[in-house]
CSV table of N, CA, C and O in Angstrom, one decimal:
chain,number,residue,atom,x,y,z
X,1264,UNK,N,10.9,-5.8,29.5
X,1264,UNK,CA,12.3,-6.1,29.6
X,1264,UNK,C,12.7,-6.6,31.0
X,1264,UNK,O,13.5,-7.5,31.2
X,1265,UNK,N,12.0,-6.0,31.8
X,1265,UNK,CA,12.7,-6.6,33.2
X,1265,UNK,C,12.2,-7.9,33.8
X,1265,UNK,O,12.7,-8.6,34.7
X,1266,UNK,N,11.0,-7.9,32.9
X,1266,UNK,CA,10.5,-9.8,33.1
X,1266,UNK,C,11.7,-11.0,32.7
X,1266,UNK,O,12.4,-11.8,33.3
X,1267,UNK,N,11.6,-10.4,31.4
X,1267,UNK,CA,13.1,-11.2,30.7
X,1267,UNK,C,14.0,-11.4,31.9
X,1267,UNK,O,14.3,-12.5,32.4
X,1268,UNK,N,14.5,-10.1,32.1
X,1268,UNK,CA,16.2,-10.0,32.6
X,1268,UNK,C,15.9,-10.8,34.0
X,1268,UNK,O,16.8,-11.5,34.4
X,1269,UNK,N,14.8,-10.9,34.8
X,1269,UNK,CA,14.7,-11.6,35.9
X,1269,UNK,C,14.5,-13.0,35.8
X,1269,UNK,O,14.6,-13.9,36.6
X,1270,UNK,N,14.1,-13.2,34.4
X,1270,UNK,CA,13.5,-14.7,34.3
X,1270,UNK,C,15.3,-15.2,33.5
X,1270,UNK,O,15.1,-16.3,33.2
X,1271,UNK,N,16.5,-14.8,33.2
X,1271,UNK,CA,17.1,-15.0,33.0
X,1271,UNK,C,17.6,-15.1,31.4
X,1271,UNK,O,18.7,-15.5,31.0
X,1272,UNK,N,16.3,-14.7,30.6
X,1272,UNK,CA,16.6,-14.7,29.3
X,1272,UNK,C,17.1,-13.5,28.3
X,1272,UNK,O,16.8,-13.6,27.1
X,1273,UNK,N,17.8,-12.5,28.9
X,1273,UNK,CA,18.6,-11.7,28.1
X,1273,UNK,C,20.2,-11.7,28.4
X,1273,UNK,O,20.5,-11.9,29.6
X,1274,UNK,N,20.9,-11.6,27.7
X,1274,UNK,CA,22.3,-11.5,28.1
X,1274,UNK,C,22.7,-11.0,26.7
X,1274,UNK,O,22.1,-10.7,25.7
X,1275,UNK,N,24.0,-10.8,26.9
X,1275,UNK,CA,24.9,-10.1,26.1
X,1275,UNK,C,25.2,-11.0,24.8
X,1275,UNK,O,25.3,-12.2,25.2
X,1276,UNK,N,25.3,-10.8,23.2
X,1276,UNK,CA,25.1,-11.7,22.4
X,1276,UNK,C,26.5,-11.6,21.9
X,1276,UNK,O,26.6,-11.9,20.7
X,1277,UNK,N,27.7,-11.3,22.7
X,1277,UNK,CA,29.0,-10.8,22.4
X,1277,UNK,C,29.7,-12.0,23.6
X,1277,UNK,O,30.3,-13.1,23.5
X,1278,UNK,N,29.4,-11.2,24.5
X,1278,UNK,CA,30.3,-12.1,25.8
X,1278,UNK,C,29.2,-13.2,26.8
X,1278,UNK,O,29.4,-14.1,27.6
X,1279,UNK,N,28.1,-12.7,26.1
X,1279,UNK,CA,27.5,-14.2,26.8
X,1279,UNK,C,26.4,-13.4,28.5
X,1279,UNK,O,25.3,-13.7,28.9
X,1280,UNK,N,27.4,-12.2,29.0
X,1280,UNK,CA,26.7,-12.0,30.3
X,1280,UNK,C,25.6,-11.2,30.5
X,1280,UNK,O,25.1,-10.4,29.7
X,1281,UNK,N,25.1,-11.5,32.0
X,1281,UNK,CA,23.8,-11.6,32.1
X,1281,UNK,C,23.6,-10.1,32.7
X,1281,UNK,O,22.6,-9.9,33.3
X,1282,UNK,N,24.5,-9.3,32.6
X,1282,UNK,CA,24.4,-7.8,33.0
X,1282,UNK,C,23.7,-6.8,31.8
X,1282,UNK,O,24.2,-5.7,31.9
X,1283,UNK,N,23.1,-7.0,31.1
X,1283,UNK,CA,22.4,-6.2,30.5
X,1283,UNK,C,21.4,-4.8,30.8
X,1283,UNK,O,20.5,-5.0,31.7
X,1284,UNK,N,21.6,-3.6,30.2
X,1284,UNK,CA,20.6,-2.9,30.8
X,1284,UNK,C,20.2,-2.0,29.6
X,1284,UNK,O,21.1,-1.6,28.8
X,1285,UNK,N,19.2,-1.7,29.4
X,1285,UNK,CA,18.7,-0.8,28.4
X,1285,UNK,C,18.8,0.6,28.2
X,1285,UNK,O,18.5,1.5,29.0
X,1286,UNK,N,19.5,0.8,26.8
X,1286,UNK,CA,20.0,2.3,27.0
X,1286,UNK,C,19.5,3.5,25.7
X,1286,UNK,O,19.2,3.1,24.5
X,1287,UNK,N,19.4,4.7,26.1
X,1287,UNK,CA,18.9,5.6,25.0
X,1287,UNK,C,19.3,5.4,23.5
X,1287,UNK,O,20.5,5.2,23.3
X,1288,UNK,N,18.6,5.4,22.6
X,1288,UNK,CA,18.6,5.3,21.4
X,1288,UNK,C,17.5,5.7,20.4
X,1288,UNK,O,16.2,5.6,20.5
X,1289,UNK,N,18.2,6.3,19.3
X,1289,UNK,CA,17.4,7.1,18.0
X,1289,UNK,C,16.5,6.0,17.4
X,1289,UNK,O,16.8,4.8,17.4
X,1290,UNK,N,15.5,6.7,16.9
X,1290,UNK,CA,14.9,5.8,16.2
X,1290,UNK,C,15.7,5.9,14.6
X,1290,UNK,O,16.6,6.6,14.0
X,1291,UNK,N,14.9,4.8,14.3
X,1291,UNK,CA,15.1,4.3,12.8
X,1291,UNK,C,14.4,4.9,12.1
X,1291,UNK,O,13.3,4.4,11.8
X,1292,UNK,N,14.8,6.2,11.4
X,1292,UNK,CA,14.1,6.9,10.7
X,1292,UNK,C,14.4,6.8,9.1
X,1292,UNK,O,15.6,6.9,8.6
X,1293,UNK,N,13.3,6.7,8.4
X,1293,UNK,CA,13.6,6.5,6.6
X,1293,UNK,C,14.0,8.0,6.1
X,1293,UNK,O,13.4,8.9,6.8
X,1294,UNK,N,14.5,8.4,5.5
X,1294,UNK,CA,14.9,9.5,4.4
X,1294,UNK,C,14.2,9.3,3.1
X,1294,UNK,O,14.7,8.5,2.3
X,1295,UNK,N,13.5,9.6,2.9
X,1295,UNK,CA,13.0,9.1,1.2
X,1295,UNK,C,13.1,10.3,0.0
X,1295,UNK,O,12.3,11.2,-0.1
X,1296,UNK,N,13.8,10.0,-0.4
X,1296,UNK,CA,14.7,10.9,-1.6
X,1296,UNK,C,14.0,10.9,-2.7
X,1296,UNK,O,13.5,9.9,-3.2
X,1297,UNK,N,13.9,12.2,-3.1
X,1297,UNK,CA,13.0,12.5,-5.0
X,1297,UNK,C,13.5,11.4,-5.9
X,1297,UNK,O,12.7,11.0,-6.8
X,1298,UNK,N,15.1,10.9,-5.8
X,1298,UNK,CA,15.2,10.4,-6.8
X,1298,UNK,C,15.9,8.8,-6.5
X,1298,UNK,O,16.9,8.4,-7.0
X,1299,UNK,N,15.1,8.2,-5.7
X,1299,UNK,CA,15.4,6.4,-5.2
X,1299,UNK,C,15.2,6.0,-6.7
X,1299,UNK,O,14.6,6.2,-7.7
X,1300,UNK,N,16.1,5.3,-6.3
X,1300,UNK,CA,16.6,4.3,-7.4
X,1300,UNK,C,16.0,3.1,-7.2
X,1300,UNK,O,16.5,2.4,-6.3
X,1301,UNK,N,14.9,2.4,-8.1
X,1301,UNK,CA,15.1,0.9,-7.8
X,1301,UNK,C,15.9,0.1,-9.0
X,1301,UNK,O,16.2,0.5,-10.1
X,1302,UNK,N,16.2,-1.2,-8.2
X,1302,UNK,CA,16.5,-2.2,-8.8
X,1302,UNK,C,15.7,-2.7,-9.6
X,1302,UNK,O,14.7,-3.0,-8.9
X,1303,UNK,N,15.4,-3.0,-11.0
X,1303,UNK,CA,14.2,-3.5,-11.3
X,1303,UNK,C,14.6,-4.7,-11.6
X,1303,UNK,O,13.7,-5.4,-12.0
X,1304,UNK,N,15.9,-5.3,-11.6
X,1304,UNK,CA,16.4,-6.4,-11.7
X,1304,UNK,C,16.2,-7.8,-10.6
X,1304,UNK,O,16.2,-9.0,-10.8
X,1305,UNK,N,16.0,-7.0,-9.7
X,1305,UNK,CA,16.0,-7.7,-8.2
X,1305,UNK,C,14.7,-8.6,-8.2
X,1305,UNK,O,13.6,-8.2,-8.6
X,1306,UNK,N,15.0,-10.0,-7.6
X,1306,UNK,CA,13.5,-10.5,-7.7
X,1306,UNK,C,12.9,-10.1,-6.9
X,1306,UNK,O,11.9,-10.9,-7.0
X,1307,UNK,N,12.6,-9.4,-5.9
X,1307,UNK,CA,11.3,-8.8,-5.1
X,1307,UNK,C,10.7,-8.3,-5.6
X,1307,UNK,O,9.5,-8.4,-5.5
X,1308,UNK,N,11.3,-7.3,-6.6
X,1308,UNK,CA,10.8,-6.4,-7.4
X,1308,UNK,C,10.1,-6.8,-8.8
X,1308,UNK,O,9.2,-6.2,-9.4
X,1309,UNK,N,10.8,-7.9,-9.0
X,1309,UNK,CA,9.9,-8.9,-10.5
X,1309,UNK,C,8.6,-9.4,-9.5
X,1309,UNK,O,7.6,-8.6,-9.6
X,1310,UNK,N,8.4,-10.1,-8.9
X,1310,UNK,CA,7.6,-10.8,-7.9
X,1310,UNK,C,6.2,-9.8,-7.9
X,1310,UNK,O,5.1,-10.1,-8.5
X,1311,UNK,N,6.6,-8.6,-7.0
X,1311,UNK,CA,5.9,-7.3,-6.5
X,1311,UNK,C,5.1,-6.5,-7.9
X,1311,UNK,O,4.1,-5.9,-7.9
X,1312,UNK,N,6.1,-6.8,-9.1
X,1312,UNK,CA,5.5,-6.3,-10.3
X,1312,UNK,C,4.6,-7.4,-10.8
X,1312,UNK,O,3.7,-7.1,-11.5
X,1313,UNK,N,4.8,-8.6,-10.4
X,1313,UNK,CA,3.7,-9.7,-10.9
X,1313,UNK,C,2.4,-9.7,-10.3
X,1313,UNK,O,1.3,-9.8,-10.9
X,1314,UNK,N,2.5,-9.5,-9.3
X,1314,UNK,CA,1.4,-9.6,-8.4
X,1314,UNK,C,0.8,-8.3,-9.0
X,1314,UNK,O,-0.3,-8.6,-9.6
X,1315,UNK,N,1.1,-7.0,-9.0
X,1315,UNK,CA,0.4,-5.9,-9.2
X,1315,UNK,C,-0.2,-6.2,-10.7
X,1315,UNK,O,-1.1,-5.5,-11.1
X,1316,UNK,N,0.6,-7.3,-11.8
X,1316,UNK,CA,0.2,-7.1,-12.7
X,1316,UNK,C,-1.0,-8.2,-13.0
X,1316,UNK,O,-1.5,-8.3,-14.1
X,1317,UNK,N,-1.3,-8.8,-12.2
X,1317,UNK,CA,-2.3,-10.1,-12.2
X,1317,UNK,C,-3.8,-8.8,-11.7
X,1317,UNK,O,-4.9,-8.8,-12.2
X,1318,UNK,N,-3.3,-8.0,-10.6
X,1318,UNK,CA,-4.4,-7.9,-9.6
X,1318,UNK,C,-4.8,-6.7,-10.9
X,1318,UNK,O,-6.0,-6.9,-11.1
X,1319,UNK,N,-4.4,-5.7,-11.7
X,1319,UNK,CA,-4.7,-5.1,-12.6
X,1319,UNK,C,-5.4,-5.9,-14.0
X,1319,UNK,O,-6.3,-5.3,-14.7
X,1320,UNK,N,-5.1,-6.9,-14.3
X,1320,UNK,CA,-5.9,-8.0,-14.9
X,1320,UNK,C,-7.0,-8.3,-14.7
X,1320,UNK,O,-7.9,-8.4,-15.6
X,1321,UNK,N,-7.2,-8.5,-13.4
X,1321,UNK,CA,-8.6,-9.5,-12.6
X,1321,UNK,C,-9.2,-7.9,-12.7
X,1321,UNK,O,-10.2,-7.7,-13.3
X,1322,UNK,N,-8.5,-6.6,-11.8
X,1322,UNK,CA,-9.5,-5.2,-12.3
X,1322,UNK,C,-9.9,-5.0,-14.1
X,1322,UNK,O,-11.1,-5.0,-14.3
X,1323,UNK,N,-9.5,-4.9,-14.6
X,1323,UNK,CA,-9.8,-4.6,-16.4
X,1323,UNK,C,-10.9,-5.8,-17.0
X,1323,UNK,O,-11.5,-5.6,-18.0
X,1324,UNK,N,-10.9,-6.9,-16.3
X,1324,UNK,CA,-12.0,-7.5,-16.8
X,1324,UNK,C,-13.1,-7.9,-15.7
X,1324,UNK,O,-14.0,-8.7,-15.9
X,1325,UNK,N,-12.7,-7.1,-14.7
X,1325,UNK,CA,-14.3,-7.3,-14.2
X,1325,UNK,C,-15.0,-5.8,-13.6
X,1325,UNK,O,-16.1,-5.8,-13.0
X,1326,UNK,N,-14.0,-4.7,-13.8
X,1326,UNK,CA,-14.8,-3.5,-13.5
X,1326,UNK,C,-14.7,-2.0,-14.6
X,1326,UNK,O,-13.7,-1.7,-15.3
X,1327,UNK,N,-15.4,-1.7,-14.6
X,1327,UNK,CA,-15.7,-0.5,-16.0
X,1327,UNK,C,-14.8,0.5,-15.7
X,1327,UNK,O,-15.0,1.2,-14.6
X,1328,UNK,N,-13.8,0.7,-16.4
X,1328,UNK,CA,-13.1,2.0,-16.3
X,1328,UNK,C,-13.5,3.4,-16.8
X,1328,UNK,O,-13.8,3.6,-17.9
X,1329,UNK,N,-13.4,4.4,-15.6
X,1329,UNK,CA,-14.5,5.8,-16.1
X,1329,UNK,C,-13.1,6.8,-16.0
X,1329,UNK,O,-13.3,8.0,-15.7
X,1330,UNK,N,-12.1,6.4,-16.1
X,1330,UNK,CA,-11.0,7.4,-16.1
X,1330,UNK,C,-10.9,8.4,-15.1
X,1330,UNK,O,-10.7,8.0,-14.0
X,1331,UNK,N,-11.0,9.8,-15.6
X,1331,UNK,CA,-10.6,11.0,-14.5
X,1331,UNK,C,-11.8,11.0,-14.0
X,1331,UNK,O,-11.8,11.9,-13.1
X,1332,UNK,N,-13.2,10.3,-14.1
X,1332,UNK,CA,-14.3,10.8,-13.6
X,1332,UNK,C,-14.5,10.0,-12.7
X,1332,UNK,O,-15.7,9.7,-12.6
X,1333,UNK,N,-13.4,9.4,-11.7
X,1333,UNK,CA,-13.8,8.6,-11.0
X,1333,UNK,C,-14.7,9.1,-9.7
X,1333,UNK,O,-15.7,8.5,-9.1
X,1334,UNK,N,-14.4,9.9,-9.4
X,1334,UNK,CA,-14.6,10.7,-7.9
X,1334,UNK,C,-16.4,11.1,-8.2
X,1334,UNK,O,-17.2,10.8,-7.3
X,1335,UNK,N,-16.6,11.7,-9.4
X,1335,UNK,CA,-18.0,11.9,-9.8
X,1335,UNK,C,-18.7,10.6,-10.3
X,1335,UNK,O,-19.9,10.5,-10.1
X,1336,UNK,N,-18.2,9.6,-10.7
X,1336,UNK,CA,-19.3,8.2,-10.9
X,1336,UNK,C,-19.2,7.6,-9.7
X,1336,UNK,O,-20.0,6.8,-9.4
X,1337,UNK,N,-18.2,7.9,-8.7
X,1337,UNK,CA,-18.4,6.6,-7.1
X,1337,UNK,C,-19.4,7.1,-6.7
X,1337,UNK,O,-20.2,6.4,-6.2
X,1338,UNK,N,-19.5,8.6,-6.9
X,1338,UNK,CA,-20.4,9.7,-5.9
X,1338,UNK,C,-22.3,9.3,-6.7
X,1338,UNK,O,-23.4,9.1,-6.0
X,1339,UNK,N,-22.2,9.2,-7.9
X,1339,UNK,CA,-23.1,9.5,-8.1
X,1339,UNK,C,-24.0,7.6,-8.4
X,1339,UNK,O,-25.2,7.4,-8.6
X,1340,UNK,N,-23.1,6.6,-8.4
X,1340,UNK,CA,-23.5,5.4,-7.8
X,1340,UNK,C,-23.6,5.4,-6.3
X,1340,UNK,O,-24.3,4.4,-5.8
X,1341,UNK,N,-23.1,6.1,-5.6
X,1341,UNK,CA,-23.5,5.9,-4.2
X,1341,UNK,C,-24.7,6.8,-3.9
X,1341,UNK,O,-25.5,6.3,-3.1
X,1342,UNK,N,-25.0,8.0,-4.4
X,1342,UNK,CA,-26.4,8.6,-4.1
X,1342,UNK,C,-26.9,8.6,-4.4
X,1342,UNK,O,-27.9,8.7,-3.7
X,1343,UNK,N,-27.4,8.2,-6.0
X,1343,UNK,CA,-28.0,7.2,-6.8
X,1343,UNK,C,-28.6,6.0,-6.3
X,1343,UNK,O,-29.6,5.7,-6.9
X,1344,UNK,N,-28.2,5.2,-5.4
X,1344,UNK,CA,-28.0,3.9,-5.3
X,1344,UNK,C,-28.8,3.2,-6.7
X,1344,UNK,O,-29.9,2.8,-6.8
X,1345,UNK,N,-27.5,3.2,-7.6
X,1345,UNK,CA,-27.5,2.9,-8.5
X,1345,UNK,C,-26.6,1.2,-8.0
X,1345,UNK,O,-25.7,0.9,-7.3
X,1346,UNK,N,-27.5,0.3,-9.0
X,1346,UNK,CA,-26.7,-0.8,-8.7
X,1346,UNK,C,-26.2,-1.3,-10.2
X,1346,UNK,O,-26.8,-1.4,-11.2
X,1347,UNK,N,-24.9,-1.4,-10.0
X,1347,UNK,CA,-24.2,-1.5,-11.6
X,1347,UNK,C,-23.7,-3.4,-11.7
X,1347,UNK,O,-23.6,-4.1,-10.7
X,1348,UNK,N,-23.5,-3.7,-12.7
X,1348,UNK,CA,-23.4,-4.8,-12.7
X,1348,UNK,C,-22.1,-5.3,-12.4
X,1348,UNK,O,-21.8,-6.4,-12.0
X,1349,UNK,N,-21.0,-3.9,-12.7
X,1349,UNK,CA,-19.4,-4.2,-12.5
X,1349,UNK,C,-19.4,-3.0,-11.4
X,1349,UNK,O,-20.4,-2.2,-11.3
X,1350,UNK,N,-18.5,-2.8,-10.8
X,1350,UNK,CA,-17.8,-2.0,-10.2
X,1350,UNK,C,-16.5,-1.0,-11.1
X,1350,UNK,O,-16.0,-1.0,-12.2
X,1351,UNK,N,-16.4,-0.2,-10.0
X,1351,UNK,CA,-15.8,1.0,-11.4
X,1351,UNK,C,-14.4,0.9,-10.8
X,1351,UNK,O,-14.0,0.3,-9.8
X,1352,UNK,N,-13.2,2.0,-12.1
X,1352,UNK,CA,-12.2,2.5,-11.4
X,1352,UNK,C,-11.6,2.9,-12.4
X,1352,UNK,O,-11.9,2.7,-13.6
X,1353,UNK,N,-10.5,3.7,-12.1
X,1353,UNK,CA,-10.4,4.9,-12.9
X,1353,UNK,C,-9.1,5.8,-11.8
X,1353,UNK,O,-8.5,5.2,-10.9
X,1354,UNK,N,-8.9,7.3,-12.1
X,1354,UNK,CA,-7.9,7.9,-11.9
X,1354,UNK,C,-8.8,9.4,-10.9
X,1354,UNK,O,-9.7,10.1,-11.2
X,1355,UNK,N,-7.9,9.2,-9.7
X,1355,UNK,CA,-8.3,10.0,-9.0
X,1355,UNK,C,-7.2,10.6,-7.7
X,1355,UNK,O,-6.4,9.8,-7.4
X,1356,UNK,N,-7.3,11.8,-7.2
X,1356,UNK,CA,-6.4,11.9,-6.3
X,1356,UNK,C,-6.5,11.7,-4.6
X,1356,UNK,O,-7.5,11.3,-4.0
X,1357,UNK,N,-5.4,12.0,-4.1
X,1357,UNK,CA,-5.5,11.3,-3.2
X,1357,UNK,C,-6.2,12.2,-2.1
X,1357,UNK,O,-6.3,11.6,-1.0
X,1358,UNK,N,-6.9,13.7,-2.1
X,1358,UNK,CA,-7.4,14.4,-2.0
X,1358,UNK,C,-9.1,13.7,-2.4
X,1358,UNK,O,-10.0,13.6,-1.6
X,1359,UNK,N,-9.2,13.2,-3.6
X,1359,UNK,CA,-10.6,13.0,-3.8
X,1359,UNK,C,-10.8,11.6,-3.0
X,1359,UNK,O,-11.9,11.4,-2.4
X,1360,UNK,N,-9.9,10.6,-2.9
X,1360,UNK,CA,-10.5,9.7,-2.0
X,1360,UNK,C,-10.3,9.6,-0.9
X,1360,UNK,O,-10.5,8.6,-0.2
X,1361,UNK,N,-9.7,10.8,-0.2
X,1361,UNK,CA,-10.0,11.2,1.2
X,1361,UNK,C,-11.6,11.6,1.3
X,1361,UNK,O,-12.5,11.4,2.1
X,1362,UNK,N,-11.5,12.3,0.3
X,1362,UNK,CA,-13.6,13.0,0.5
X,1362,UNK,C,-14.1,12.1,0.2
X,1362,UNK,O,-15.3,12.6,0.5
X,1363,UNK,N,-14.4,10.9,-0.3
X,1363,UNK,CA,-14.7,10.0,-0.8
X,1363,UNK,C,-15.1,9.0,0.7
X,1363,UNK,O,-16.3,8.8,1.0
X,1364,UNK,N,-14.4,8.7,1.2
X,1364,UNK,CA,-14.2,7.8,2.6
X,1364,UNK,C,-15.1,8.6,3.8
X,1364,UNK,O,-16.0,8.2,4.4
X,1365,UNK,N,-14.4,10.1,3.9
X,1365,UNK,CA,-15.1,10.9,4.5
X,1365,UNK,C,-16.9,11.1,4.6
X,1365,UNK,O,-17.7,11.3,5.6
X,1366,UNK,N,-17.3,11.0,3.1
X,1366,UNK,CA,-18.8,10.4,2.6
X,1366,UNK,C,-19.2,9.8,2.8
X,1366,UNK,O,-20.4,9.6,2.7
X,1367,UNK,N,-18.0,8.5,3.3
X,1367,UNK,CA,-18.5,7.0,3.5
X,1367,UNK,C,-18.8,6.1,2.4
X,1367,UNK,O,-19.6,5.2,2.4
X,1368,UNK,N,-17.9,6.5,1.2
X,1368,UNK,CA,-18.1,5.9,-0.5
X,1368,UNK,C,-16.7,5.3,0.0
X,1368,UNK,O,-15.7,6.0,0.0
X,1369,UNK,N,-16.6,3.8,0.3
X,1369,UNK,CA,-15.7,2.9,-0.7
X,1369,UNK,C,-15.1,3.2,-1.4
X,1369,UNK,O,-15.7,3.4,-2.5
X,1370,UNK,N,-13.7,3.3,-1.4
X,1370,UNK,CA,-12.7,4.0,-2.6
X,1370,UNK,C,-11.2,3.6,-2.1
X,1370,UNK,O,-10.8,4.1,-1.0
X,1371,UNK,N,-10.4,2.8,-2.9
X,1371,UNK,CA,-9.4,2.4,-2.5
X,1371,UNK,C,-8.3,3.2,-3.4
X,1371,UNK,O,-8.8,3.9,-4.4
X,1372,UNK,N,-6.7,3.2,-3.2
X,1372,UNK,CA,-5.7,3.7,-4.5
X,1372,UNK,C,-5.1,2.3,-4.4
X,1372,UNK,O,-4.8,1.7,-3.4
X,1373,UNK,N,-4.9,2.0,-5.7
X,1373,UNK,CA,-3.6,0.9,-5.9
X,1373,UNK,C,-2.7,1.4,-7.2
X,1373,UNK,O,-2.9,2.1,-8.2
X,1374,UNK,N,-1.8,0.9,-6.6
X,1374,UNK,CA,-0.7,1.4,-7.5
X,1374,UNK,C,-0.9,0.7,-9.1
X,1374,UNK,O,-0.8,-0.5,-9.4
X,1375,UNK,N,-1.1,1.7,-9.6
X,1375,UNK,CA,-0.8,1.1,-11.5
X,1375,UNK,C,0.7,1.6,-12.1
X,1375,UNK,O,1.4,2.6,-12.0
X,1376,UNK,N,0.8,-0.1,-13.1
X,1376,UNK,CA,2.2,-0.1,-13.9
X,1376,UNK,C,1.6,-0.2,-15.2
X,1376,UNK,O,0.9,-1.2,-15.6
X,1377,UNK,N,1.8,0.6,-15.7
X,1377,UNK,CA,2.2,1.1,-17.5
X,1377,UNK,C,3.2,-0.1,-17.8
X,1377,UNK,O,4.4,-0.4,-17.5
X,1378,UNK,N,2.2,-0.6,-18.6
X,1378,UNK,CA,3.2,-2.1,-19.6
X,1378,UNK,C,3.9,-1.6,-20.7
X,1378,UNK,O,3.6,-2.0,-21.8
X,1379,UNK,N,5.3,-0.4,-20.3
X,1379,UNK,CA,5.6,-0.1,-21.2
X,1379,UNK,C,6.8,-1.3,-22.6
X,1379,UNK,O,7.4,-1.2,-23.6
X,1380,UNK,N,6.4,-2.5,-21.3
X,1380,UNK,CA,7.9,-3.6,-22.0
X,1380,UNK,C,6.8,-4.0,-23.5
X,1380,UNK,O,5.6,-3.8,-23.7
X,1381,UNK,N,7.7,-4.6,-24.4
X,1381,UNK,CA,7.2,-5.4,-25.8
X,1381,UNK,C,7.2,-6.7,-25.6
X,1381,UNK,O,6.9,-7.4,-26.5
């Protein structure tokens, strides 16, 4: 900041002057509440559901889904070195792919949407 203010490029965005000085302040902290509400109407939110719904697409037809057993087939293709022709994916927590990473097994979470529309 005091490069700025010497080089002449901070001032006041109210009255214009060049007396500026930096003062204590809270940060910007989130609150995140059990029960947020989204907009599902909003287009960010159409957009953000498209994209997740394409990248779930491109997963279901090109990797084998093993359900709740994900945590036991990543493990047992990686000590295995088993080479599979698809890659897998399936339901696991966020506890199992912490031990997962910790092993050094490859294991990501993405968020899945239930196509519950007709």
């Amino acid at each position: 900041m005091k490069s700025l203010k010497k080089k002449k490029f901070l001032n006041c965005h109210i009255c214009n002057s060049l007396n500026v000085e930096k003062t204590l302040m809270s940060p910007n902290v989130l609150k995140l509440k059990n029960n947020v509400k989204v907009d599902v109407t909003s287009h960010k939110y159409k957009e953000i559901k498209k994209t997740i719904s394409k990248y779930q697409k491109f997963i279901k037809k090109n990797f084998e889904y093993v359900g709740e057993n994900f945590a036991y087939e990543a493990r047992s293709i990686h000590y295995k070195n088993k080479k599979l022709s698809k890659g897998i994916y399936g339901t696991a927590t966020k506890k199992d792919i912490k031990e997962l990473k910790e092993e050094g097994i490859e294991a990501e979470m993405l968020p899945w949407i239930k196509d519950n529309t007709n």
